[in-house]
Short mmCIF file of C-alpha atoms in Angstrom, two decimals:
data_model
loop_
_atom_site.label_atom_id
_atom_site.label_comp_id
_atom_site.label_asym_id
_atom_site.label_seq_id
_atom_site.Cartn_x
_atom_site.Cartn_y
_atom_site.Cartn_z
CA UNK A 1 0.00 0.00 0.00
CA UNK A 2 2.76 2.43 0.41
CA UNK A 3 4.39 1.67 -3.30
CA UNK A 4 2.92 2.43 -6.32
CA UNK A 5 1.70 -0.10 -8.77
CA UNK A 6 4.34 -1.80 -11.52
CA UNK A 7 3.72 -0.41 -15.05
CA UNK A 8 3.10 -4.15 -16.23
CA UNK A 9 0.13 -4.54 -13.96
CA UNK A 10 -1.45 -1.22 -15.09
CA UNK A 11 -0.89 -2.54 -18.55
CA UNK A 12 -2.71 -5.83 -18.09
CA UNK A 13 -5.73 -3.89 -16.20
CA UNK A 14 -6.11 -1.52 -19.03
CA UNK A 15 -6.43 -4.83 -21.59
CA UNK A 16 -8.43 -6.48 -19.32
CA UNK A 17 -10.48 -2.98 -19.35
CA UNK A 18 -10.85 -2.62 -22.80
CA UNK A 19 -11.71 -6.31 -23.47
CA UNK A 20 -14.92 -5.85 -21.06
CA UNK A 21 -15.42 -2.55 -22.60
CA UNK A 22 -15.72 -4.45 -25.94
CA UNK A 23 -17.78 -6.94 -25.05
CA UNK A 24 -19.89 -5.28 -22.97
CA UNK A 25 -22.40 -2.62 -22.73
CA UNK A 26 -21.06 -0.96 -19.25
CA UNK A 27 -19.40 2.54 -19.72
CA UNK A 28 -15.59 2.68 -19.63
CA UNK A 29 -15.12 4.95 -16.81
CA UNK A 30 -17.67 1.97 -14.23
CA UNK A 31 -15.29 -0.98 -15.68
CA UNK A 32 -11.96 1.30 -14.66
CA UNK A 33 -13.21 2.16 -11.47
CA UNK A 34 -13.98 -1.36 -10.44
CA UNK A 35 -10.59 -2.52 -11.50
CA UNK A 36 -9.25 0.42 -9.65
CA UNK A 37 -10.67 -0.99 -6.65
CA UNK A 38 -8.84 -3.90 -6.94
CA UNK A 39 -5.55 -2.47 -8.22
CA UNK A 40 -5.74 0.35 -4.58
CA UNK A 41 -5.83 -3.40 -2.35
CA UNK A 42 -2.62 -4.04 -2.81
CA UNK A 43 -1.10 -0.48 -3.91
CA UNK A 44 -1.02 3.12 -3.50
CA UNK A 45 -4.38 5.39 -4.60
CA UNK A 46 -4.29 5.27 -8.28
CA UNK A 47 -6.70 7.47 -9.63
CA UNK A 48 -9.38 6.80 -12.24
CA UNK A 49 -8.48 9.35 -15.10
CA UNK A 50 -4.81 7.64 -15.42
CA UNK A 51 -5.95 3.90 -15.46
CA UNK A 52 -9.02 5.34 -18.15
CA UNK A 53 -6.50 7.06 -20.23
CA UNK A 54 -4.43 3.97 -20.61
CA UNK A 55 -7.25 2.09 -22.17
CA UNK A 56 -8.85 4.90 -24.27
CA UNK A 57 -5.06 5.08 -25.34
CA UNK A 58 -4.66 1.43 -26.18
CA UNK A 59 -8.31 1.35 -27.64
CA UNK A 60 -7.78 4.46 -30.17
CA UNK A 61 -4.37 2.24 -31.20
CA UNK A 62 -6.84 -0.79 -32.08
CA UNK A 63 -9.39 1.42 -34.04
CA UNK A 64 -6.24 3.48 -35.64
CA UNK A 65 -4.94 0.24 -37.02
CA UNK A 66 -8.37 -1.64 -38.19
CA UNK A 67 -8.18 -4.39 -36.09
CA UNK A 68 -9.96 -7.45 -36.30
CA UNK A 69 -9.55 -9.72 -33.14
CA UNK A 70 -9.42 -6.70 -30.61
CA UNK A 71 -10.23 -9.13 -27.74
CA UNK A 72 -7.39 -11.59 -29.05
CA UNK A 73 -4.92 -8.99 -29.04
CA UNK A 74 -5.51 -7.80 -26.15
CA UNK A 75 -5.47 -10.71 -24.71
CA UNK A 76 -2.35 -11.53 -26.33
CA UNK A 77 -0.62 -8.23 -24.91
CA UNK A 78 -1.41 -8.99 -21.46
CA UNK A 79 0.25 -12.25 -21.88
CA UNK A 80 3.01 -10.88 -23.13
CA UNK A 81 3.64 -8.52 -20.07
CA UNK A 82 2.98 -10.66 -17.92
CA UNK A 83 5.51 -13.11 -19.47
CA UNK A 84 8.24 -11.24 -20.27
CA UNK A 85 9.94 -7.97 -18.98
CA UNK A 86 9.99 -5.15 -21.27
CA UNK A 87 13.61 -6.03 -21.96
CA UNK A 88 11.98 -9.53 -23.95
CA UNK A 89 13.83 -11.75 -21.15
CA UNK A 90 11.13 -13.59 -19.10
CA UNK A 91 9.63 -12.50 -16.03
CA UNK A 92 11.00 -14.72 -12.86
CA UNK A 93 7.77 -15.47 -11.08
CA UNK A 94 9.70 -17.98 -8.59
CA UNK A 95 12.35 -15.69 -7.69
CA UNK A 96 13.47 -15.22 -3.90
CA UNK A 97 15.47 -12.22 -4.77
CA UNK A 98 13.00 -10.19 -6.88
CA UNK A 99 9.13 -9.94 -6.61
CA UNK A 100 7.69 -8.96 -9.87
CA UNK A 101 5.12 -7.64 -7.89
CA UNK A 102 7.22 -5.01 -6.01
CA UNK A 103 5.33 -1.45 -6.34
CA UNK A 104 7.61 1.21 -7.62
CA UNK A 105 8.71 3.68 -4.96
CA UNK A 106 8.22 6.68 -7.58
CA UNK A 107 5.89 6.88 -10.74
CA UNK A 108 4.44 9.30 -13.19
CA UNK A 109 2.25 8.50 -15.65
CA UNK A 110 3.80 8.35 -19.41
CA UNK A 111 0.77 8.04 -21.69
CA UNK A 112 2.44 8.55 -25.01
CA UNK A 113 5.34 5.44 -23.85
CA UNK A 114 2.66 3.51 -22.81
CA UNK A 115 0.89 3.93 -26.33
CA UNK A 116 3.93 3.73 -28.02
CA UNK A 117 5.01 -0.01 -26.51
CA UNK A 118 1.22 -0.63 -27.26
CA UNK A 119 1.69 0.49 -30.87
CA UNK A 120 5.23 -1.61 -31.52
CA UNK A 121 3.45 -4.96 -29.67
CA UNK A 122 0.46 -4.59 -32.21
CA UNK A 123 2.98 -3.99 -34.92
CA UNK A 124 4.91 -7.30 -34.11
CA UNK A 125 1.11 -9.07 -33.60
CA UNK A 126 0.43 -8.03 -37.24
CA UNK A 127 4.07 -9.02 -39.10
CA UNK A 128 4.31 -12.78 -37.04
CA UNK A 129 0.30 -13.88 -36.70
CA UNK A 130 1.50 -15.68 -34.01
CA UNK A 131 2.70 -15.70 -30.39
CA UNK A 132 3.59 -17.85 -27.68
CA UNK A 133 0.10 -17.41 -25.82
CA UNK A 134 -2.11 -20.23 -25.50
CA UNK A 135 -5.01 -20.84 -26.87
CA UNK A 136 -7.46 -20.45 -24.14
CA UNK A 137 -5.04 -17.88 -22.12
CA UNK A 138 -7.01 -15.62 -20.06
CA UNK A 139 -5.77 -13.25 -16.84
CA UNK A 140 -8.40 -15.22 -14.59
CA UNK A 141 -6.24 -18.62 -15.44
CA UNK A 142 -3.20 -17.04 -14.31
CA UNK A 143 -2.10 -19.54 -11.54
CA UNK A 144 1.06 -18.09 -10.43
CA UNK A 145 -0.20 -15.40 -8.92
CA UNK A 146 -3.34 -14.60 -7.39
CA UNK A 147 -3.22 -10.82 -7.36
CA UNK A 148 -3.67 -11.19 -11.43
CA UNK A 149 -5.84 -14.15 -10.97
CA UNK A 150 -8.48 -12.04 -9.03
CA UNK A 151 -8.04 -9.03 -11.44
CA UNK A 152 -8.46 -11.28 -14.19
CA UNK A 153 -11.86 -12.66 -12.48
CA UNK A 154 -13.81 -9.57 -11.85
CA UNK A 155 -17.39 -9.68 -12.83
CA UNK A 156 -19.37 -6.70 -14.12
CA UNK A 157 -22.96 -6.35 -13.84
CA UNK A 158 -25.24 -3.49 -14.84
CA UNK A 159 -25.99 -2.48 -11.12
CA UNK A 160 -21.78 -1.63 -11.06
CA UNK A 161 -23.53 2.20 -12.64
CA UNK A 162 -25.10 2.68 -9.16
CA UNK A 163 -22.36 1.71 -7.00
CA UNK A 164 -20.53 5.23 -9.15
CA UNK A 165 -23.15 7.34 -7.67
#
């Protein structure tokens, strides 16, 4: 609670934003505030505007580029960051030394580098078609750790609108 949340986690709530967004009929701004609920357990008070800009961000990439399968590459790009560091070596989830999950002592939101790394994963989707996720990968069926897991398995419901008020 006294760190702020790792870049890689905002980036898999913001996918995992849009992909309800997408499929559902709730507002952007009720599905971000949820998730914020979740993300403010575990970290320090993140407010609604930045985790909502992220998504807009990423989905204004999607409709920029025509794509298809928004929900698969989402999907896709959350697996990816959750994989692998931003460096492309892989993320040591058993580690002793290093918890991926460590909040950040300092952070300041950097919408135009998070849009950008959005933009060059989507451009690497597009040239290879394919990626190391698994077929049925979701965030919910993320066993190593349950922080993800439970962001991954939030439900929405229409009566979310009236918790806003």
């Amino acid at each position: 609670m006294d760190k702020h949340c790792p870049v890689f986690i905002l980036e898999c709530a913001a996918t995992f934003i849009c992909e309800n967004f997408l499929s559902g009929t709730l507002p952007l701004e009720t599905i971000c505030k949820k998730v914020r609920d979740h993300i403010v357990t575990e970290y320090k008070e993140l407010p609604i505007e930045d985790l909502q800009d992220i998504a807009e961000a990423f989905l204004r990439v999607l409709s920029e580029a025509n794509v298809d399968e928004a929900e698969v590459v989402l999907r896709n790009y959350a697996f990816e960051r959750v994989t692998f560091r931003r460096s492309g070596k892989e993320r040591n989830w058993e580690s002793m030394l290093f918890d991926p999950m460590k909040g950040l002592k300092s952070f300041k939101l950097d919408l135009k580098l998070f849009r950008r790394n959005f933009q060059a994963f989507l451009f690497r989707y597009k040239q290879q078609k394919r990626t190391g996720m698994p077929e049925s990968w979701e965030l919910k069926n993320f066993k190593t750790n349950d922080f993800l897991m439970a962001l991954g398995s939030i439900e929405f419901s229409p009566f979310d609108i009236l918790d806003q008020a």
